[in-house]
Amino acid sequence: MLKLRLRRCGRKQRTIYRIVAMDVRSRRDGKPFRKVGFYDPIKNQTYFNFPDILYFLERGAQPTETVQDISKKSVFLCNSALIKENSINEIKKRGVI
């Protein structure tokens, strides 16, 4: 099972976190499948790679509570089920499926 979760980077007292898609069984700083964004708590900056996040959400990835809280601040993953449904509808509208 995949999760969208945080991976710690940066130096001591100046941490930043990458939002990555990882297997549930791997450790926090293990090898991710893909980096899908970052979060800097000191500068309060976030970046999301929306196509990659939607790709993993459509394949059953679950965001952790922390990633959901961060994404709510940036108004992206307010409800992952709603996002999944809307993204699938958008893809169908474009004629890809």
mmCIF file with all atom_site columns, C-alpha atoms in Angstrom:
data_model
loop_
_atom_site.group_PDB
_atom_site.id
_atom_site.type_symbol
_atom_site.label_atom_id
_atom_site.label_alt_id
_atom_site.label_comp_id
_atom_site.label_asym_id
_atom_site.label_entity_id
_atom_site.label_seq_id
_atom_site.pdbx_PDB_ins_code
_atom_site.Cartn_x
_atom_site.Cartn_y
_atom_site.Cartn_z
_atom_site.occupancy
_atom_site.B_iso_or_equiv
_atom_site.pdbx_formal_charge
_atom_site.auth_seq_id
_atom_site.auth_comp_id
_atom_site.auth_asym_id
_atom_site.auth_atom_id
_atom_site.pdbx_PDB_model_num
ATOM 1  C CA . MET A 1 1  ? 0.000   0.000  0.000   1.00 0.00 ? 1  MET A CA 1
ATOM 2  C CA . LEU A 1 2  ? 1.243   3.479  -0.873  1.00 0.00 ? 2  LEU A CA 1
ATOM 3  C CA . LYS A 1 3  ? 1.173   6.554  1.328   1.00 0.00 ? 3  LYS A CA 1
ATOM 4  C CA . LEU A 1 4  ? 1.870   10.194 0.639   1.00 0.00 ? 4  LEU A CA 1
ATOM 5  C CA . ARG A 1 5  ? 4.020   11.187 3.584   1.00 0.00 ? 5  ARG A CA 1
ATOM 6  C CA . LEU A 1 6  ? 6.826   13.453 4.749   1.00 0.00 ? 6  LEU A CA 1
ATOM 7  C CA . ARG A 1 7  ? 10.527  12.752 4.400   1.00 0.00 ? 7  ARG A CA 1
ATOM 8  C CA . ARG A 1 8  ? 12.898  14.842 6.506   1.00 0.00 ? 8  ARG A CA 1
ATOM 9  C CA . CYS A 1 9  ? 15.676  16.778 4.739   1.00 0.00 ? 9  CYS A CA 1
ATOM 10 C CA . GLY A 1 10 ? 17.879  19.748 5.524   1.00 0.00 ? 10 GLY A CA 1
ATOM 11 C CA . ARG A 1 11 ? 20.317  20.378 8.308   1.00 0.00 ? 11 ARG A CA 1
ATOM 12 C CA . LYS A 1 12 ? 19.987  20.504 12.064  1.00 0.00 ? 12 LYS A CA 1
ATOM 13 C CA . GLN A 1 13 ? 17.505  23.159 13.276  1.00 0.00 ? 13 GLN A CA 1
ATOM 14 C CA . ARG A 1 14 ? 16.646  24.028 9.620   1.00 0.00 ? 14 ARG A CA 1
ATOM 15 C CA . THR A 1 15 ? 14.575  21.073 8.502   1.00 0.00 ? 15 THR A CA 1
ATOM 16 C CA . ILE A 1 16 ? 12.454  20.917 5.397   1.00 0.00 ? 16 ILE A CA 1
ATOM 17 C CA . TYR A 1 17 ? 10.255  18.032 4.411   1.00 0.00 ? 17 TYR A CA 1
ATOM 18 C CA . ARG A 1 18 ? 9.712   16.443 1.035   1.00 0.00 ? 18 ARG A CA 1
ATOM 19 C CA . ILE A 1 19 ? 6.298   15.037 0.321   1.00 0.00 ? 19 ILE A CA 1
ATOM 20 C CA . VAL A 1 20 ? 6.899   11.631 -1.220  1.00 0.00 ? 20 VAL A CA 1
ATOM 21 C CA . ALA A 1 21 ? 4.993   8.559  -2.299  1.00 0.00 ? 21 ALA A CA 1
ATOM 22 C CA . MET A 1 22 ? 6.328   5.587  -0.333  1.00 0.00 ? 22 MET A CA 1
ATOM 23 C CA . ASP A 1 23 ? 5.423   2.074  0.611   1.00 0.00 ? 23 ASP A CA 1
ATOM 24 C CA . VAL A 1 24 ? 3.829   1.805  4.054   1.00 0.00 ? 24 VAL A CA 1
ATOM 25 C CA . ARG A 1 25 ? 6.446   -0.640 5.311   1.00 0.00 ? 25 ARG A CA 1
ATOM 26 C CA . SER A 1 26 ? 9.502   1.502  4.551   1.00 0.00 ? 26 SER A CA 1
ATOM 27 C CA . ARG A 1 27 ? 11.102  3.770  7.132   1.00 0.00 ? 27 ARG A CA 1
ATOM 28 C CA . ARG A 1 28 ? 10.687  7.556  7.239   1.00 0.00 ? 28 ARG A CA 1
ATOM 29 C CA . ASP A 1 29 ? 13.858  8.388  5.313   1.00 0.00 ? 29 ASP A CA 1
ATOM 30 C CA . GLY A 1 30 ? 13.761  5.348  3.051   1.00 0.00 ? 30 GLY A CA 1
ATOM 31 C CA . LYS A 1 31 ? 13.780  5.362  -0.723  1.00 0.00 ? 31 LYS A CA 1
ATOM 32 C CA . PRO A 1 32 ? 10.579  6.893  -2.155  1.00 0.00 ? 32 PRO A CA 1
ATOM 33 C CA . PHE A 1 33 ? 8.807   5.962  -5.362  1.00 0.00 ? 33 PHE A CA 1
ATOM 34 C CA . ARG A 1 34 ? 8.573   9.612  -6.357  1.00 0.00 ? 34 ARG A CA 1
ATOM 35 C CA . LYS A 1 35 ? 8.964   13.066 -4.835  1.00 0.00 ? 35 LYS A CA 1
ATOM 36 C CA . VAL A 1 36 ? 5.669   14.907 -5.215  1.00 0.00 ? 36 VAL A CA 1
ATOM 37 C CA . GLY A 1 37 ? 6.279   18.149 -3.300  1.00 0.00 ? 37 GLY A CA 1
ATOM 38 C CA . PHE A 1 38 ? 7.955   19.821 -0.358  1.00 0.00 ? 38 PHE A CA 1
ATOM 39 C CA . TYR A 1 39 ? 7.053   21.684 2.826   1.00 0.00 ? 39 TYR A CA 1
ATOM 40 C CA . ASP A 1 40 ? 9.204   24.232 4.620   1.00 0.00 ? 40 ASP A CA 1
ATOM 41 C CA . PRO A 1 41 ? 7.741   24.850 8.112   1.00 0.00 ? 41 PRO A CA 1
ATOM 42 C CA . ILE A 1 42 ? 10.142  27.702 8.863   1.00 0.00 ? 42 ILE A CA 1
ATOM 43 C CA . LYS A 1 43 ? 9.201   29.811 5.819   1.00 0.00 ? 43 LYS A CA 1
ATOM 44 C CA . ASN A 1 44 ? 5.734   28.229 5.686   1.00 0.00 ? 44 ASN A CA 1
ATOM 45 C CA . GLN A 1 45 ? 6.115   27.351 1.993   1.00 0.00 ? 45 GLN A CA 1
ATOM 46 C CA . THR A 1 46 ? 4.596   24.393 0.220   1.00 0.00 ? 46 THR A CA 1
ATOM 47 C CA . TYR A 1 47 ? 4.854   23.023 -3.283  1.00 0.00 ? 47 TYR A CA 1
ATOM 48 C CA . PHE A 1 48 ? 2.770   20.226 -4.747  1.00 0.00 ? 48 PHE A CA 1
ATOM 49 C CA . ASN A 1 49 ? 3.306   18.462 -8.049  1.00 0.00 ? 49 ASN A CA 1
ATOM 50 C CA . PHE A 1 50 ? -0.398  18.070 -8.778  1.00 0.00 ? 50 PHE A CA 1
ATOM 51 C CA . PRO A 1 51 ? -0.241  15.576 -11.688 1.00 0.00 ? 51 PRO A CA 1
ATOM 52 C CA . ASP A 1 52 ? 1.975   13.211 -9.700  1.00 0.00 ? 52 ASP A CA 1
ATOM 53 C CA . ILE A 1 53 ? -0.195  13.469 -6.588  1.00 0.00 ? 53 ILE A CA 1
ATOM 54 C CA . LEU A 1 54 ? -3.333  12.758 -8.593  1.00 0.00 ? 54 LEU A CA 1
ATOM 55 C CA . TYR A 1 55 ? -1.588  9.838  -10.283 1.00 0.00 ? 55 TYR A CA 1
ATOM 56 C CA . PHE A 1 56 ? -0.853  8.203  -6.926  1.00 0.00 ? 56 PHE A CA 1
ATOM 57 C CA . LEU A 1 57 ? -4.258  9.045  -5.437  1.00 0.00 ? 57 LEU A CA 1
ATOM 58 C CA . GLU A 1 58 ? -5.975  7.361  -8.382  1.00 0.00 ? 58 GLU A CA 1
ATOM 59 C CA . ARG A 1 59 ? -3.939  4.247  -7.703  1.00 0.00 ? 59 ARG A CA 1
ATOM 60 C CA . GLY A 1 60 ? -5.006  4.062  -4.065  1.00 0.00 ? 60 GLY A CA 1
ATOM 61 C CA . ALA A 1 61 ? -2.351  6.043  -2.203  1.00 0.00 ? 61 ALA A CA 1
ATOM 62 C CA . GLN A 1 62 ? -3.523  7.464  1.120   1.00 0.00 ? 62 GLN A CA 1
ATOM 63 C CA . PRO A 1 63 ? -2.118  10.771 2.427   1.00 0.00 ? 63 PRO A CA 1
ATOM 64 C CA . THR A 1 64 ? -1.040  10.775 6.061   1.00 0.00 ? 64 THR A CA 1
ATOM 65 C CA . GLU A 1 65 ? -2.768  13.089 8.540   1.00 0.00 ? 65 GLU A CA 1
ATOM 66 C CA . THR A 1 66 ? 0.156   15.514 8.460   1.00 0.00 ? 66 THR A CA 1
ATOM 67 C CA . VAL A 1 67 ? 0.147   15.708 4.667   1.00 0.00 ? 67 VAL A CA 1
ATOM 68 C CA . GLN A 1 68 ? -3.618  16.232 4.733   1.00 0.00 ? 68 GLN A CA 1
ATOM 69 C CA . ASP A 1 69 ? -3.227  19.089 7.232   1.00 0.00 ? 69 ASP A CA 1
ATOM 70 C CA . ILE A 1 70 ? -0.525  20.727 5.110   1.00 0.00 ? 70 ILE A CA 1
ATOM 71 C CA . SER A 1 71 ? -2.595  20.337 1.971   1.00 0.00 ? 71 SER A CA 1
ATOM 72 C CA . LYS A 1 72 ? -5.692  21.798 3.628   1.00 0.00 ? 72 LYS A CA 1
ATOM 73 C CA . LYS A 1 73 ? -3.720  24.965 4.253   1.00 0.00 ? 73 LYS A CA 1
ATOM 74 C CA . SER A 1 74 ? -2.959  25.137 0.536   1.00 0.00 ? 74 SER A CA 1
ATOM 75 C CA . VAL A 1 75 ? -6.522  23.955 -0.346  1.00 0.00 ? 75 VAL A CA 1
ATOM 76 C CA . PHE A 1 76 ? -5.583  20.921 -2.398  1.00 0.00 ? 76 PHE A CA 1
ATOM 77 C CA . LEU A 1 77 ? -6.393  17.635 -0.669  1.00 0.00 ? 77 LEU A CA 1
ATOM 78 C CA . CYS A 1 78 ? -9.348  18.765 1.414   1.00 0.00 ? 78 CYS A CA 1
ATOM 79 C CA . ASN A 1 79 ? -11.045 15.477 0.729   1.00 0.00 ? 79 ASN A CA 1
ATOM 80 C CA . SER A 1 80 ? -8.950  12.916 -1.124  1.00 0.00 ? 80 SER A CA 1
ATOM 81 C CA . ALA A 1 81 ? -12.044 10.971 -2.195  1.00 0.00 ? 81 ALA A CA 1
ATOM 82 C CA . LEU A 1 82 ? -13.509 14.098 -3.768  1.00 0.00 ? 82 LEU A CA 1
ATOM 83 C CA . ILE A 1 83 ? -10.201 14.833 -5.495  1.00 0.00 ? 83 ILE A CA 1
ATOM 84 C CA . LYS A 1 84 ? -10.033 11.282 -6.853  1.00 0.00 ? 84 LYS A CA 1
ATOM 85 C CA . GLU A 1 85 ? -13.568 11.501 -8.205  1.00 0.00 ? 85 GLU A CA 1
ATOM 86 C CA . ASN A 1 86 ? -13.039 14.940 -9.748  1.00 0.00 ? 86 ASN A CA 1
ATOM 87 C CA . SER A 1 87 ? -9.713  14.005 -11.323 1.00 0.00 ? 87 SER A CA 1
ATOM 88 C CA . ILE A 1 88 ? -11.158 10.863 -12.880 1.00 0.00 ? 88 ILE A CA 1
ATOM 89 C CA . ASN A 1 89 ? -14.061 12.917 -14.258 1.00 0.00 ? 89 ASN A CA 1
ATOM 90 C CA . GLU A 1 90 ? -11.628 15.471 -15.721 1.00 0.00 ? 90 GLU A CA 1
ATOM 91 C CA . ILE A 1 91 ? -9.624  12.732 -17.406 1.00 0.00 ? 91 ILE A CA 1
ATOM 92 C CA . LYS A 1 92 ? -12.810 11.250 -18.874 1.00 0.00 ? 92 LYS A CA 1
ATOM 93 C CA . LYS A 1 93 ? -13.866 14.689 -20.152 1.00 0.00 ? 93 LYS A CA 1
ATOM 94 C CA . ARG A 1 94 ? -10.556 15.034 -21.968 1.00 0.00 ? 94 ARG A CA 1
ATOM 95 C CA . GLY A 1 95 ? -11.169 11.697 -23.671 1.00 0.00 ? 95 GLY A CA 1
ATOM 96 C CA . VAL A 1 96 ? -8.135  9.929  -22.303 1.00 0.00 ? 96 VAL A CA 1
ATOM 97 C CA . ILE A 1 97 ? -10.144 7.040  -20.825 1.00 0.00 ? 97 ILE A CA 1
#
